Structures are given as C-alpha cells and as structure tokens.
PDB file of C-alpha atoms in Angstrom:
ATOM      1  CA  MET A  14      -5.739   8.044 -15.765  1.00 42.00           C
ATOM      2  CA  ILE A  15      -3.300   5.113 -15.521  1.00 39.00           C
ATOM      3  CA  VAL A  16      -0.759   7.041 -13.441  1.00 43.00           C
ATOM      4  CA  SER A  17      -3.496   8.205 -11.061  1.00 46.00           C
ATOM      5  CA  ALA A  18      -4.758   4.651 -10.668  1.00 45.00           C
ATOM      6  CA  LEU A  19      -1.195   3.473 -10.100  1.00 48.00           C
ATOM      7  CA  ALA A  20      -0.566   6.087  -7.455  1.00 48.00           C
ATOM      8  CA  ALA A  21      -3.754   5.170  -5.648  1.00 48.00           C
ATOM      9  CA  GLY A  22      -3.222   1.459  -5.952  1.00 52.00           C
ATOM     10  CA  ALA A  23       0.369   1.802  -4.930  1.00 46.00           C
ATOM     11  CA  CYS A  24      -0.370   3.723  -1.817  1.00 44.00           C
ATOM     12  CA  LEU A  25      -3.134   1.452  -0.834  1.00 43.00           C
ATOM     13  CA  ALA A  26      -1.450  -1.806  -1.506  1.00 46.00           C
ATOM     14  CA  ALA A  27       1.823  -0.575  -0.170  1.00 40.00           C
ATOM     15  CA  ALA A  28       0.268   0.465   3.058  1.00 42.00           C
ATOM     16  CA  VAL A  29       0.185  -3.191   3.878  1.00 40.00           C
ATOM     17  CA  ALA A  30       2.892  -4.557   1.589  1.00 39.00           C
ATOM     18  CA  PRO A  31       3.838  -8.257   1.467  1.00 36.00           C
ATOM     19  CA  ALA A  32       6.049 -10.006   3.963  1.00 34.00           C
ATOM     20  CA  LEU A  33       8.462 -12.151   1.932  1.00 32.00           C
ATOM     21  CA  ALA A  34       9.350 -15.740   2.862  1.00 33.00           C
ATOM     22  CA  ALA A  35      11.477 -18.481   1.326  1.00 32.00           C
ATOM     23  CA  LYS A  36       9.594 -20.586  -1.217  1.00 33.00           C
ATOM     24  CA  GLY A  37       8.062 -23.700   0.314  1.00 34.00           C
ATOM     25  CA  ARG A  38       8.389 -22.429   3.884  1.00 39.00           C
ATOM     26  CA  ALA A  39       5.170 -21.791   5.807  1.00 45.00           C
ATOM     27  CA  GLN A  40       4.539 -18.204   6.777  1.00 51.00           C
ATOM     28  CA  ALA A  41       3.378 -17.274  10.250  1.00 58.00           C
ATOM     29  CA  GLN A  42       0.308 -15.126  10.655  1.00 70.00           C
ATOM     30  CA  ASN A  43       1.165 -11.428  10.762  1.00 77.00           C
ATOM     31  CA  ARG A  44      -0.373  -9.140  13.410  1.00 89.00           C
ATOM     32  CA  PHE A  45      -1.341  -6.772  10.574  1.00 89.00           C
ATOM     33  CA  ASP A  46      -3.376  -9.456   8.764  1.00 86.00           C
ATOM     34  CA  GLY A  47      -6.949  -8.478   7.972  1.00 86.00           C
ATOM     35  CA  THR A  48      -8.893  -6.041   5.859  1.00 87.00           C
ATOM     36  CA  TRP A  49      -7.736  -2.421   5.684  1.00 84.00           C
ATOM     37  CA  SER A  50      -9.316   0.684   4.185  1.00 89.00           C
ATOM     38  CA  VAL A  51      -6.693   3.040   2.802  1.00 84.00           C
ATOM     39  CA  GLU A  52      -7.226   6.689   1.900  1.00 88.00           C
ATOM     40  CA  VAL A  53      -4.709   8.104  -0.570  1.00 87.00           C
ATOM     41  CA  ILE A  54      -4.313  11.884  -0.841  1.00 94.00           C
ATOM     42  CA  THR A  55      -2.330  13.634  -3.588  1.00 95.00           C
ATOM     43  CA  GLU A  56      -0.452  16.692  -2.315  1.00 97.00           C
ATOM     44  CA  SER A  57       1.467  17.580  -5.499  1.00 96.00           C
ATOM     45  CA  GLY A  58       1.382  16.566  -9.142  1.00 94.00           C
ATOM     46  CA  SER A  59      -1.441  15.918 -11.576  1.00 90.00           C
ATOM     47  CA  CYS A  60      -2.800  12.683 -10.029  1.00 85.00           C
ATOM     48  CA  ASP A  61      -6.416  12.623  -8.871  1.00 84.00           C
ATOM     49  CA  ARG A  62      -6.934  14.366  -5.512  1.00 91.00           C
ATOM     50  CA  ALA A  63      -8.021  11.426  -3.330  1.00 90.00           C
ATOM     51  CA  TYR A  64      -8.911   7.728  -3.395  1.00 83.00           C
ATOM     52  CA  ARG A  65     -10.116   5.089  -0.951  1.00 83.00           C
ATOM     53  CA  TYR A  66      -9.396   1.391  -1.507  1.00 80.00           C
ATOM     54  CA  GLY A  67      -9.645  -1.899   0.312  1.00 78.00           C
ATOM     55  CA  VAL A  68      -6.546  -4.007   0.956  1.00 77.00           C
ATOM     56  CA  ILE A  69      -6.440  -7.539   2.312  1.00 77.00           C
ATOM     57  CA  ILE A  70      -3.399  -8.716   4.288  1.00 76.00           C
ATOM     58  CA  GLN A  71      -2.994 -12.461   4.695  1.00 76.00           C
ATOM     59  CA  ASN A  72       0.092 -14.022   6.285  1.00 74.00           C
ATOM     60  CA  GLY A  73       1.788 -10.632   5.963  1.00 73.00           C
ATOM     61  CA  GLN A  74       1.190 -10.420   2.194  1.00 74.00           C
ATOM     62  CA  ALA A  75      -0.979  -7.692   0.735  1.00 74.00           C
ATOM     63  CA  ARG A  76      -3.362  -7.709  -2.184  1.00 73.00           C
ATOM     64  CA  TYR A  77      -5.825  -5.231  -3.547  1.00 74.00           C
ATOM     65  CA  ALA A  78      -9.293  -6.265  -2.367  1.00 75.00           C
ATOM     66  CA  GLY A  79     -10.730  -5.578  -5.833  1.00 72.00           C
ATOM     67  CA  GLY A  80      -8.263  -7.758  -7.753  1.00 64.00           C
ATOM     68  CA  GLY A  81      -5.960  -5.784  -9.965  1.00 66.00           C
ATOM     69  CA  ASP A  82      -3.018  -5.625 -12.264  1.00 70.00           C
ATOM     70  CA  PHE A  83      -0.466  -3.966  -9.993  1.00 68.00           C
ATOM     71  CA  THR A  84       2.836  -5.583  -8.999  1.00 66.00           C
ATOM     72  CA  ILE A  85       3.477  -5.183  -5.284  1.00 67.00           C
ATOM     73  CA  THR A  86       6.833  -5.812  -3.614  1.00 67.00           C
ATOM     74  CA  GLY A  87       7.601  -4.781  -0.064  1.00 70.00           C
ATOM     75  CA  ARG A  88       7.255  -5.598   3.581  1.00 74.00           C
ATOM     76  CA  VAL A  89       5.556  -4.667   6.815  1.00 76.00           C
ATOM     77  CA  GLN A  90       8.212  -4.997   9.516  1.00 76.00           C
ATOM     78  CA  PRO A  91       7.275  -6.566  12.881  1.00 75.00           C
ATOM     79  CA  SER A  92       7.403  -3.018  14.291  1.00 81.00           C
ATOM     80  CA  GLY A  93       4.827  -1.910  11.690  1.00 85.00           C
ATOM     81  CA  GLY A  94       7.254  -0.099   9.384  1.00 83.00           C
ATOM     82  CA  VAL A  95       6.114  -0.166   5.740  1.00 81.00           C
ATOM     83  CA  ARG A  96       8.410   0.002   2.686  1.00 81.00           C
ATOM     84  CA  ALA A  97       7.075  -1.007  -0.693  1.00 77.00           C
ATOM     85  CA  THR A  98       7.106  -0.469  -4.421  1.00 75.00           C
ATOM     86  CA  ILE A  99       3.962  -0.727  -6.491  1.00 74.00           C
ATOM     87  CA  SER A 100       4.307  -0.790 -10.270  1.00 74.00           C
ATOM     88  CA  ARG A 101       2.180  -0.970 -13.383  1.00 74.00           C
ATOM     89  CA  GLY A 102       3.811  -0.778 -16.784  1.00 76.00           C
ATOM     90  CA  ASP A 103       6.552   1.869 -16.713  1.00 78.00           C
ATOM     91  CA  ALA A 104       5.016   3.732 -13.751  1.00 80.00           C
ATOM     92  CA  ALA A 105       5.901   3.010 -10.120  1.00 83.00           C
ATOM     93  CA  ALA A 106       5.251   4.381  -6.657  1.00 87.00           C
ATOM     94  CA  GLN A 107       7.501   4.166  -3.606  1.00 90.00           C
ATOM     95  CA  VAL A 108       5.618   3.939  -0.324  1.00 87.00           C
ATOM     96  CA  VAL A 109       6.877   4.361   3.227  1.00 93.00           C
ATOM     97  CA  GLY A 110       5.059   4.606   6.530  1.00 94.00           C
ATOM     98  CA  ARG A 111       3.913   2.707   9.570  1.00 93.00           C
ATOM     99  CA  LEU A 112       0.985   0.513  10.587  1.00 94.00           C
ATOM    100  CA  GLY A 113      -0.213   0.272  14.170  1.00 94.00           C
ATOM    101  CA  ASP A 114      -2.839  -1.779  15.976  1.00 90.00           C
ATOM    102  CA  GLY A 115      -5.746  -0.278  14.039  1.00 93.00           C
ATOM    103  CA  THR A 116      -4.425   2.587  11.953  1.00 96.00           C
ATOM    104  CA  GLY A 117      -1.460   3.576   9.839  1.00 96.00           C
ATOM    105  CA  ASN A 118      -0.068   6.406   7.741  1.00 96.00           C
ATOM    106  CA  GLY A 119       2.802   7.415   5.554  1.00 97.00           C
ATOM    107  CA  THR A 120       3.854   9.008   2.286  1.00 97.00           C
ATOM    108  CA  TRP A 121       4.122   7.974  -1.372  1.00 95.00           C
ATOM    109  CA  THR A 122       5.855   9.219  -4.518  1.00 96.00           C
ATOM    110  CA  THR A 123       5.350   8.089  -8.112  1.00 93.00           C
ATOM    111  CA  SER A 124       7.961   7.896 -10.823  1.00 83.00           C
ATOM    112  CA  GLY A 125       7.679   7.534 -14.572  1.00 78.00           C
ATOM    113  CA  SER A 126       6.041   9.913 -17.015  1.00 82.00           C
ATOM    114  CA  THR A 127       3.974  11.668 -14.312  1.00 85.00           C
ATOM    115  CA  VAL A 128       5.385  12.484 -10.887  1.00 91.00           C
ATOM    116  CA  CYS A 129       3.031  12.914  -7.941  1.00 94.00           C
ATOM    117  CA  LYS A 130       3.415  12.686  -4.190  1.00 97.00           C
ATOM    118  CA  GLY A 131       1.178  12.601  -1.203  1.00 97.00           C
ATOM    119  CA  ARG A 132       0.199  10.816   1.959  1.00 97.00           C
ATOM    120  CA  TRP A 133      -1.888   7.818   2.929  1.00 92.00           C
ATOM    121  CA  ASN A 134      -3.956   6.863   5.970  1.00 94.00           C
ATOM    122  CA  ALA A 135      -5.062   3.315   6.753  1.00 92.00           C
ATOM    123  CA  GLU A 136      -7.731   1.937   9.073  1.00 97.00           C
ATOM    124  CA  ARG A 137      -8.297  -1.708   9.964  1.00 95.00           C
ATOM    125  CA  ARG A 138     -11.770  -2.957   8.999  1.00 93.00           C
ATOM    126  CA  GLY A 139     -11.587  -6.579   9.989  1.00 76.00           C
TER     127      GLY A 139
END
C-alpha cells in the first residue's frame, strides 16, 4: 500500500531528517551521522502494523538506505530534536521526536487520503 510505505518511509527517514545548509557552503559533520535502524509502529489508522528500515545520516542529511522515491525535508537539531516532513505524491507524514547518543524515538502522523499515526524508535548501527 502506497500510504503504508509512505508512513514507514516517513517515520524512518524523518527520524534522522536532513540538516539544511546554504548552497555551496561546506557542512560540518553531525554527531548523529551514521547508520540507523528505525522501527515504525502504527497505533491508529489502516497503515501496516510495523516496519523496520535502515537510514543513513551523512553531514546531518538523511537518506533511506535502500534508495527510494520519498521527498524528505527536515532537521535534527544539535540537541537531537527531530522535525521533518516526508512526502510521496499527495501523501505526507509529519515526524517529531528526539535522537540521543545511540537511540531515539518520537511520533508520526500521515495526511492525505489515508490518515494513520504511531510512534518510531531508532537505534544507531554504525
């Protein structure tokens, strides 16, 4: 299901959303850089019950470890706070939460034709 995949991808990618920088300016390494495993759990709505995905953070920017066709906009604050939007077509998910030294967690909500919400948990893998 496209909305289910969006919700999962959104949560996962958003867990470690991109740090934005001015074009042409070098970005400093982010303390959250690395590989993360993110578990996404649906608590309400018709999205699939649970997912686990890999996310790679490099220079504060996140990308789905498996490639993908999601648009990710957001940021991990220096304190670890996460705010992001993940979208695909007319569906989108808003993600909020916090990353720490090796783990993180938060919540997500989709919008569009199917509305779901849930929580996510992240664990650093490398």
